[in-house]
Short mmCIF file of C-alpha atoms in Angstrom, two decimals:
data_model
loop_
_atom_site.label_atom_id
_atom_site.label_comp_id
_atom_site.label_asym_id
_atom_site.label_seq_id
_atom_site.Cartn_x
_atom_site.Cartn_y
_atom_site.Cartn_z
CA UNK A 1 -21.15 -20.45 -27.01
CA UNK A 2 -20.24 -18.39 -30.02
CA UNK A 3 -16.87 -18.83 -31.19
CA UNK A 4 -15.08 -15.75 -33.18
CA UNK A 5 -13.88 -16.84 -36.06
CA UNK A 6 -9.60 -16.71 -36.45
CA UNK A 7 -7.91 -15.44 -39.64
CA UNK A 8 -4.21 -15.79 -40.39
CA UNK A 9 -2.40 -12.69 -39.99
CA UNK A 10 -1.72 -10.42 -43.55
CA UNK A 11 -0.98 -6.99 -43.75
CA UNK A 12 -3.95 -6.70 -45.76
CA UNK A 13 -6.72 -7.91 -43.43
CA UNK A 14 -5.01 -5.92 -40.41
CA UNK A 15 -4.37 -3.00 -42.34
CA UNK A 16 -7.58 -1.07 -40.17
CA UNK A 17 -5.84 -1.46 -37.00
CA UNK A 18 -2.03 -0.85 -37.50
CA UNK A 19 0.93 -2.66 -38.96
CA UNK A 20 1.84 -6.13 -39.28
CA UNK A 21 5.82 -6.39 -38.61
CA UNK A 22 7.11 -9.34 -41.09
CA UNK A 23 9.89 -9.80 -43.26
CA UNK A 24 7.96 -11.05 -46.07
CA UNK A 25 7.11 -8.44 -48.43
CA UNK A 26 9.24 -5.54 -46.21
CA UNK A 27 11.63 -2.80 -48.19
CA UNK A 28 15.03 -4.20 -47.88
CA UNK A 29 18.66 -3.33 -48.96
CA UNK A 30 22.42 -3.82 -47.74
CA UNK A 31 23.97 -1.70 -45.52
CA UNK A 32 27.77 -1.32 -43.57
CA UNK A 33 29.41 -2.13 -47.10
CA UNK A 34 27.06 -4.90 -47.35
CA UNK A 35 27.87 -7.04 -44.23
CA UNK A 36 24.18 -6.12 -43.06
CA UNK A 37 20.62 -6.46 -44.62
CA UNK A 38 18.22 -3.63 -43.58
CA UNK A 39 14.33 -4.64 -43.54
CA UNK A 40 13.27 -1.01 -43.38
CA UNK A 41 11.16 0.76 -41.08
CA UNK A 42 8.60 -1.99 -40.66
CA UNK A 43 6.33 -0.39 -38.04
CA UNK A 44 6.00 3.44 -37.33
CA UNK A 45 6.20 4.27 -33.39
CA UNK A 46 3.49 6.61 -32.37
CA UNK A 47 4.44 8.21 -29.15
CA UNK A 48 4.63 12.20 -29.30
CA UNK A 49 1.14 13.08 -28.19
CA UNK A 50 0.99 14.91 -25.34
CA UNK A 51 4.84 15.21 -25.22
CA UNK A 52 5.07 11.31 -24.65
CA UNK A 53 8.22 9.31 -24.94
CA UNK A 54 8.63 5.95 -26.84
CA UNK A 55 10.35 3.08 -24.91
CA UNK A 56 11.37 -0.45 -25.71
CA UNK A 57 9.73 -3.12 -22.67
CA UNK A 58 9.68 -6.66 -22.73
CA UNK A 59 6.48 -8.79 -22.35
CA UNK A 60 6.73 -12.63 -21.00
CA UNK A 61 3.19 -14.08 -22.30
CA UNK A 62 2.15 -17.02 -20.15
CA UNK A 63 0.73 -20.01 -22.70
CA UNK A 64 -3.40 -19.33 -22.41
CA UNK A 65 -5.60 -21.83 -23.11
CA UNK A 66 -8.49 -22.27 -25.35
CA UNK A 67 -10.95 -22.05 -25.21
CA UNK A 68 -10.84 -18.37 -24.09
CA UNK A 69 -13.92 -16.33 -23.23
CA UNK A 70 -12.96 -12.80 -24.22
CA UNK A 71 -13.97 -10.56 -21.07
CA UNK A 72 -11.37 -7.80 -21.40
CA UNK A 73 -10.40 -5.40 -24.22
CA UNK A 74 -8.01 -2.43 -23.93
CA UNK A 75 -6.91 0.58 -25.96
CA UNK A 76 -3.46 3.04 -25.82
CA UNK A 77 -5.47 6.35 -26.74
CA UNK A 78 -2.47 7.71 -26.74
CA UNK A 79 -0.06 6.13 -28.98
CA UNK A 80 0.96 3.00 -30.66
CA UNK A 81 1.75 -0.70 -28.92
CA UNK A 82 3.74 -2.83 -30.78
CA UNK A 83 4.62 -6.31 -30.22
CA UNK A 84 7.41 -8.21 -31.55
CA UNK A 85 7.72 -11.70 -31.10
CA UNK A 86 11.22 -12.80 -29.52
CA UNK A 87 11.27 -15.98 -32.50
CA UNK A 88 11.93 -17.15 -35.38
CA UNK A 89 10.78 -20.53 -34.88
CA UNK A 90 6.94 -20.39 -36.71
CA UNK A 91 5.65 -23.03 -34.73
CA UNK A 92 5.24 -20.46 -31.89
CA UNK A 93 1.99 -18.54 -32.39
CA UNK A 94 0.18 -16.52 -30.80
CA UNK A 95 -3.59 -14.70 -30.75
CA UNK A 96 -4.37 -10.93 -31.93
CA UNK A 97 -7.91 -10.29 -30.95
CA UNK A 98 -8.95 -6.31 -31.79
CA UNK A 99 -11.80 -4.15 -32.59
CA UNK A 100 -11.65 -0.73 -34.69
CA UNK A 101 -11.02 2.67 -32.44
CA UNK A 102 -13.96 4.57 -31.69
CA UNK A 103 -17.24 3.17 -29.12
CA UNK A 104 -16.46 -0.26 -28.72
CA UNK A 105 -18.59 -2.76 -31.05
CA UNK A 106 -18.53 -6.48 -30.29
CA UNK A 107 -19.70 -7.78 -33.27
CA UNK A 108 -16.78 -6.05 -34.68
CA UNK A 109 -14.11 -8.00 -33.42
CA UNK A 110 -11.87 -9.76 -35.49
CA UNK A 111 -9.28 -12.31 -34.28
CA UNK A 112 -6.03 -13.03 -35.92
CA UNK A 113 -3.43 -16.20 -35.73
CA UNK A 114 0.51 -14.74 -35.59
CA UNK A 115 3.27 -16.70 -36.15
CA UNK A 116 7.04 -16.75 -35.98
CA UNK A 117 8.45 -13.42 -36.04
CA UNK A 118 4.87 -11.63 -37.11
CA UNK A 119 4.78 -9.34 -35.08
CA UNK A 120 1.70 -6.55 -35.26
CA UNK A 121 1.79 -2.71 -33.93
CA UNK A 122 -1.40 -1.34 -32.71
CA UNK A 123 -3.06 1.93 -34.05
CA UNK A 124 -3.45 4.71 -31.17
CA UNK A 125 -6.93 3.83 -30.37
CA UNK A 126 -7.81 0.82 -31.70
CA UNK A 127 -9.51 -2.01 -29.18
CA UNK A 128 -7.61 -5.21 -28.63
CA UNK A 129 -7.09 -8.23 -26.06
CA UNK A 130 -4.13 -8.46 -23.73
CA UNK A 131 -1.22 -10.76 -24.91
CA UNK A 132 -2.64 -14.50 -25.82
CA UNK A 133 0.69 -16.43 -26.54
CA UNK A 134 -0.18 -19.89 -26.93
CA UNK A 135 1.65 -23.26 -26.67
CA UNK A 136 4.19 -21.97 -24.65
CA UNK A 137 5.93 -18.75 -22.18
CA UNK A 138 6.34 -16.03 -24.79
CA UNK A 139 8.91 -13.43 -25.15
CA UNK A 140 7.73 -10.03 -27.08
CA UNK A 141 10.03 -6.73 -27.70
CA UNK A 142 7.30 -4.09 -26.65
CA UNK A 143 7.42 -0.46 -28.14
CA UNK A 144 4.97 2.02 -26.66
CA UNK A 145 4.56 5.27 -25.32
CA UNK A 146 5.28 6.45 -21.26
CA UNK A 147 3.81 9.97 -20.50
CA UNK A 148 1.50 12.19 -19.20
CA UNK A 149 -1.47 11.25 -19.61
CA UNK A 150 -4.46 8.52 -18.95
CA UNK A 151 -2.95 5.88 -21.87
CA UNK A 152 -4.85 2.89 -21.24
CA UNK A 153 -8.66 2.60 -21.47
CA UNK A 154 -10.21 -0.93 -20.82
CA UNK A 155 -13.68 -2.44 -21.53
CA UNK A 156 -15.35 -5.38 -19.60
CA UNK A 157 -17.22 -8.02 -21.87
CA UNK A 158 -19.74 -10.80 -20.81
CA UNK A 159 -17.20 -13.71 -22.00
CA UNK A 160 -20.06 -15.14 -24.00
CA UNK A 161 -17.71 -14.64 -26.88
CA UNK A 162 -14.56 -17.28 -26.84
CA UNK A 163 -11.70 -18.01 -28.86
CA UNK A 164 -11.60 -21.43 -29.38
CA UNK A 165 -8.88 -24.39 -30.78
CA UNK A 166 -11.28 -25.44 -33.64
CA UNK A 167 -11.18 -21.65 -35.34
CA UNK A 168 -7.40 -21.73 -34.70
CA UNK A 169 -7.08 -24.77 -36.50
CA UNK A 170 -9.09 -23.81 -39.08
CA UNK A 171 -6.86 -20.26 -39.64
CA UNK A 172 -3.65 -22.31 -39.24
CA UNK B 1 48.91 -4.74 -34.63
CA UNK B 2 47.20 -2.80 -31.05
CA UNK B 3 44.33 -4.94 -30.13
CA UNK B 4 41.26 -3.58 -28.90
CA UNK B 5 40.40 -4.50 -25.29
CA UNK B 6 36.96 -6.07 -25.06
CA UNK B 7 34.86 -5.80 -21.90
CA UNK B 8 32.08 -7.86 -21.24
CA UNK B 9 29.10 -5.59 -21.34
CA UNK B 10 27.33 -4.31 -18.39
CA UNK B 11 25.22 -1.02 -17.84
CA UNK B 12 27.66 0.45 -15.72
CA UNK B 13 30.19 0.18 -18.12
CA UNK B 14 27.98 1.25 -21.02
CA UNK B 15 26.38 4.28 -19.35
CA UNK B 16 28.69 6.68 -20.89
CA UNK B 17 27.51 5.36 -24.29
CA UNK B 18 23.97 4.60 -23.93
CA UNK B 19 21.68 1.86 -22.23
CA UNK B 20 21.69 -1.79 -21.70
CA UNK B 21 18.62 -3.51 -22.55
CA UNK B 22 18.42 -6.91 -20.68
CA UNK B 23 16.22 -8.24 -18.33
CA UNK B 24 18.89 -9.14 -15.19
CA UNK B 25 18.48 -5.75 -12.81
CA UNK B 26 14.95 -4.64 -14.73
CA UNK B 27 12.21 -3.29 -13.91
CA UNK B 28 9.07 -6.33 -14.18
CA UNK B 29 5.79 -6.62 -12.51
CA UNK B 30 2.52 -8.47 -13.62
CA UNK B 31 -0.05 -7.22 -16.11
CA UNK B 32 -2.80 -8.43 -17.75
CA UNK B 33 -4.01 -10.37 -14.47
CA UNK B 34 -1.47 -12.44 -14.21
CA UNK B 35 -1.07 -13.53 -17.39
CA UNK B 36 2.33 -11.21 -18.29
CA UNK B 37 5.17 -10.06 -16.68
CA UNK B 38 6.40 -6.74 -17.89
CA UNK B 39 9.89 -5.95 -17.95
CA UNK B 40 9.59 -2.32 -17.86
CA UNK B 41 10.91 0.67 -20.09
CA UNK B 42 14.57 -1.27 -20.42
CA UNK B 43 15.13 1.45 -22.80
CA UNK B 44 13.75 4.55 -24.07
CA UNK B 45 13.65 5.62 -27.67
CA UNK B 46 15.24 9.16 -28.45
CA UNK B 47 14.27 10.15 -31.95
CA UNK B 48 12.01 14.19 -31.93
CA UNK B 49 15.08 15.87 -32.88
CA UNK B 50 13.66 17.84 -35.51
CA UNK B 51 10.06 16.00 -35.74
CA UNK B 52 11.69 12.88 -36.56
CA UNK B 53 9.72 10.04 -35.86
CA UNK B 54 10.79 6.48 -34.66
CA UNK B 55 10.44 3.33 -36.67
CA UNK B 56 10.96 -0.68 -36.37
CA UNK B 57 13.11 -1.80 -38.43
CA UNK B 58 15.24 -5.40 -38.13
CA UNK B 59 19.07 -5.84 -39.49
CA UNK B 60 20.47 -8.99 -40.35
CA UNK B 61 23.76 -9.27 -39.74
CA UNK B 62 26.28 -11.36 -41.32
CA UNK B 63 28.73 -12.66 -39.03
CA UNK B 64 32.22 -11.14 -39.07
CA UNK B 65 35.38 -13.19 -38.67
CA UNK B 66 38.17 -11.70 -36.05
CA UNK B 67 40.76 -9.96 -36.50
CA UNK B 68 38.34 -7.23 -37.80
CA UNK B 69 40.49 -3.87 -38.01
CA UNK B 70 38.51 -1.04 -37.22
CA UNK B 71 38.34 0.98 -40.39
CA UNK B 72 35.13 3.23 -39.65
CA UNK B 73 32.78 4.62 -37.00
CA UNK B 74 29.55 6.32 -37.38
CA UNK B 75 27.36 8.36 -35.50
CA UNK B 76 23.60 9.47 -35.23
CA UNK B 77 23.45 12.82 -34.35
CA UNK B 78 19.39 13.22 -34.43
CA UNK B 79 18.66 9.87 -32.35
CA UNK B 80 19.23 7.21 -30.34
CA UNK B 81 19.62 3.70 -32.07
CA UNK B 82 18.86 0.45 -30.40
CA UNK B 83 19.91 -2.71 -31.04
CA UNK B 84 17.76 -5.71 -29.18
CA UNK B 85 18.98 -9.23 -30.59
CA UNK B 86 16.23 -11.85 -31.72
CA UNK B 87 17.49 -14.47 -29.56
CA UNK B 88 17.99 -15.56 -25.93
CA UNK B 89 20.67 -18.29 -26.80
CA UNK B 90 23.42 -16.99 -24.31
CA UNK B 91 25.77 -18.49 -26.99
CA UNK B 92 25.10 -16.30 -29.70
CA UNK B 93 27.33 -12.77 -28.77
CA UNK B 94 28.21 -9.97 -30.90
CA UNK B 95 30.30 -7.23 -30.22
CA UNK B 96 29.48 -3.30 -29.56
CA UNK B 97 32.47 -0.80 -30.53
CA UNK B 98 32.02 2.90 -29.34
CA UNK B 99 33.61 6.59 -28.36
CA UNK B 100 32.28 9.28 -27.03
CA UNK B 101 30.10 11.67 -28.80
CA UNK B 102 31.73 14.88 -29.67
CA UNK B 103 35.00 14.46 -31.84
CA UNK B 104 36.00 11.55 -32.42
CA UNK B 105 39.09 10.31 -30.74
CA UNK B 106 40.51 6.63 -31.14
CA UNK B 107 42.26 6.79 -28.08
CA UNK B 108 38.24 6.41 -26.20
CA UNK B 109 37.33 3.58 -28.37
CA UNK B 110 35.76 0.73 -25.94
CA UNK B 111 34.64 -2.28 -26.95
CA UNK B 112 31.76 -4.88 -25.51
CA UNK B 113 31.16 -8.60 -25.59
CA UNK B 114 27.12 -8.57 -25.70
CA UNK B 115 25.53 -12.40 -24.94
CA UNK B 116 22.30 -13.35 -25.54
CA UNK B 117 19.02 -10.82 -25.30
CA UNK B 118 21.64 -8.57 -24.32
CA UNK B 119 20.88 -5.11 -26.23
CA UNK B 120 22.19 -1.28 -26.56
CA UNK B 121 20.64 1.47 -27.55
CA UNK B 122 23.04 4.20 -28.52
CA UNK B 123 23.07 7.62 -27.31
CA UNK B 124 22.45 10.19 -29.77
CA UNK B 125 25.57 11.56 -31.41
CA UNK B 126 28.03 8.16 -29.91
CA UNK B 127 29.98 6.78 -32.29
CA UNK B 128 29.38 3.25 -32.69
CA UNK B 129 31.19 0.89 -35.27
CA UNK B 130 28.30 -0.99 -37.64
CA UNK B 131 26.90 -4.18 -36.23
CA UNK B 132 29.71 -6.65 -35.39
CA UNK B 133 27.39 -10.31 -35.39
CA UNK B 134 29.90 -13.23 -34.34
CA UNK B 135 29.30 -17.20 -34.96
CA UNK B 136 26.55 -16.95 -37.16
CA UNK B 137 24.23 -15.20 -38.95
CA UNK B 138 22.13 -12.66 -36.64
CA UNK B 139 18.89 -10.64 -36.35
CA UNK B 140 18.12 -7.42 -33.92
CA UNK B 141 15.17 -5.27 -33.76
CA UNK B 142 16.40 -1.85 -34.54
CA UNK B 143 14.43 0.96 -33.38
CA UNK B 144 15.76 3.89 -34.74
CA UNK B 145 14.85 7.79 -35.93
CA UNK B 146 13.51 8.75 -39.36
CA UNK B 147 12.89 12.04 -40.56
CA UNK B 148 14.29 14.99 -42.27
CA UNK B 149 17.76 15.92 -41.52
CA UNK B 150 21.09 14.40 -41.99
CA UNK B 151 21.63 11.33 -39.34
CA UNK B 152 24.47 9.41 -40.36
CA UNK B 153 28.09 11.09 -39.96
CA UNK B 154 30.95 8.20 -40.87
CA UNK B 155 34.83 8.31 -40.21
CA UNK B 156 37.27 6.45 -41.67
CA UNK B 157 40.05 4.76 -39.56
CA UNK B 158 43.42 3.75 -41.03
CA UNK B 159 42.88 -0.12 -40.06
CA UNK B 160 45.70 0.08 -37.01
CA UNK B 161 43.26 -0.99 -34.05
CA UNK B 162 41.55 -4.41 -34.71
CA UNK B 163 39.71 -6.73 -32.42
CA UNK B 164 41.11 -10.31 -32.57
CA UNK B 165 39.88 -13.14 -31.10
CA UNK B 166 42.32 -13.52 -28.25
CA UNK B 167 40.90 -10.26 -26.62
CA UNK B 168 37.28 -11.73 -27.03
CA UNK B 169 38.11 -15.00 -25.00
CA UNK B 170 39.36 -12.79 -22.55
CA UNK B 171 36.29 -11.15 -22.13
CA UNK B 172 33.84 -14.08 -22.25
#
């Protein structure tokens, strides 16, 4: 089977299909007569088409294991998803599997190991794989857009593709 | 010195001021086939006053020693501001000081024990002291407006109210 290949997560590499949410590298300054430390505006919400409304959810990940054939992908064409791990601890990790907006292309797909805190925020539009947390049940802060409107297109794939622990190790 | 009376927090307590985002009394139902439980729209995110847009951002709080007097209150009048903590240690609290929205009076000042996941989001225009972290050094996603316009009223208080430790115990 062919296994997709698993980067580690940079703001660089995810740059065509949103934000990565990490401390590391974020704008940051004291606030409340310096009792608090603001890391500023780390992910943009992208709710208002179609008069839609932005609201925080929470998402419990089951642990999946690998290897995983990828059969599903989905996209918000609506707004923005963003995920936020519930952890500081950067031995949890979890998978990011997307593709860019547009017709759907396989051999696009890229795959993506998150750790700790990284959390990533999906471009309106752009393809990517239901929650993978790994090693254990996974907590994420959800941000994403209720409204009118059909906001969730999916895609059914063959599963010849899979994610697999030898790529992850390799990324890791 | 008047102490502060500290309730624990609860959303019937807090509706005047805003939502509670927890997971006890939510909303959840599988997605993903199985694979993730969604705990559904726990809060939503206020923040189109004037084409503002909303943005993740993440404070880290220092923790605060009691008895804190109560020397200033602020207010968002564009946009709600929430508050989710980056832990689900019931042991780590912090505490939520608020009044109405409208002028301010310090005779409506409530205060709340928060435990745990246990978030707020505040209503637009309530006034809401800066983050009060207790025990230890803390971390919430903040999810919050940006945008043109001014968003940040303060008011000084002469000091005379202060939440001691003694009124926390009895709320915990």
């Amino acid at each position: 089977m062919p296994t997709l290949n698993i980067e580690r997560l940079s703001r660089d590499a995810f740059a065509p299909f949103g934000e990565v949410i990490a401390l590391e590298g974020a704008k940051h300054y004291p606030i409340n007569s310096g009792t608090t430390e603001r890391f500023h505006a780390l992910a943009a919400v992208d709710a208002a088409t179609q008069g839609g409304t932005p609201y925080i959810s929470l998402f419990r990940g089951q642990a999946r294991a690998l290897p995983l054939p990828i059969t599903i992908m989905e996209r918000h064409p609506l707004g923005s998803q963003a995920f936020v791990p519930l952890t500081q601890n950067t031995a949890d990790e979890y998978l990011v599997v997307v593709a860019p907006p547009g017709e759907f292309d396989a051999g696009k797909l890229r795959a993506f190991l998150a750790r700790g805190f990284e959390g990533v925020s999906y471009a309106k539009g752009v393809w990517h794989h239901p929650l993978i947390a790994l090693h254990k049940t996974s907590d994420f802060v959800v941000v994403d857009r209720l409204g009118e409107g059909a906001n969730c297109d999916e895609i059914e794939l063959d599963g010849s593709l899979v994610l697999d622990a030898s790529a992850l190790q390799a990324a890791a």
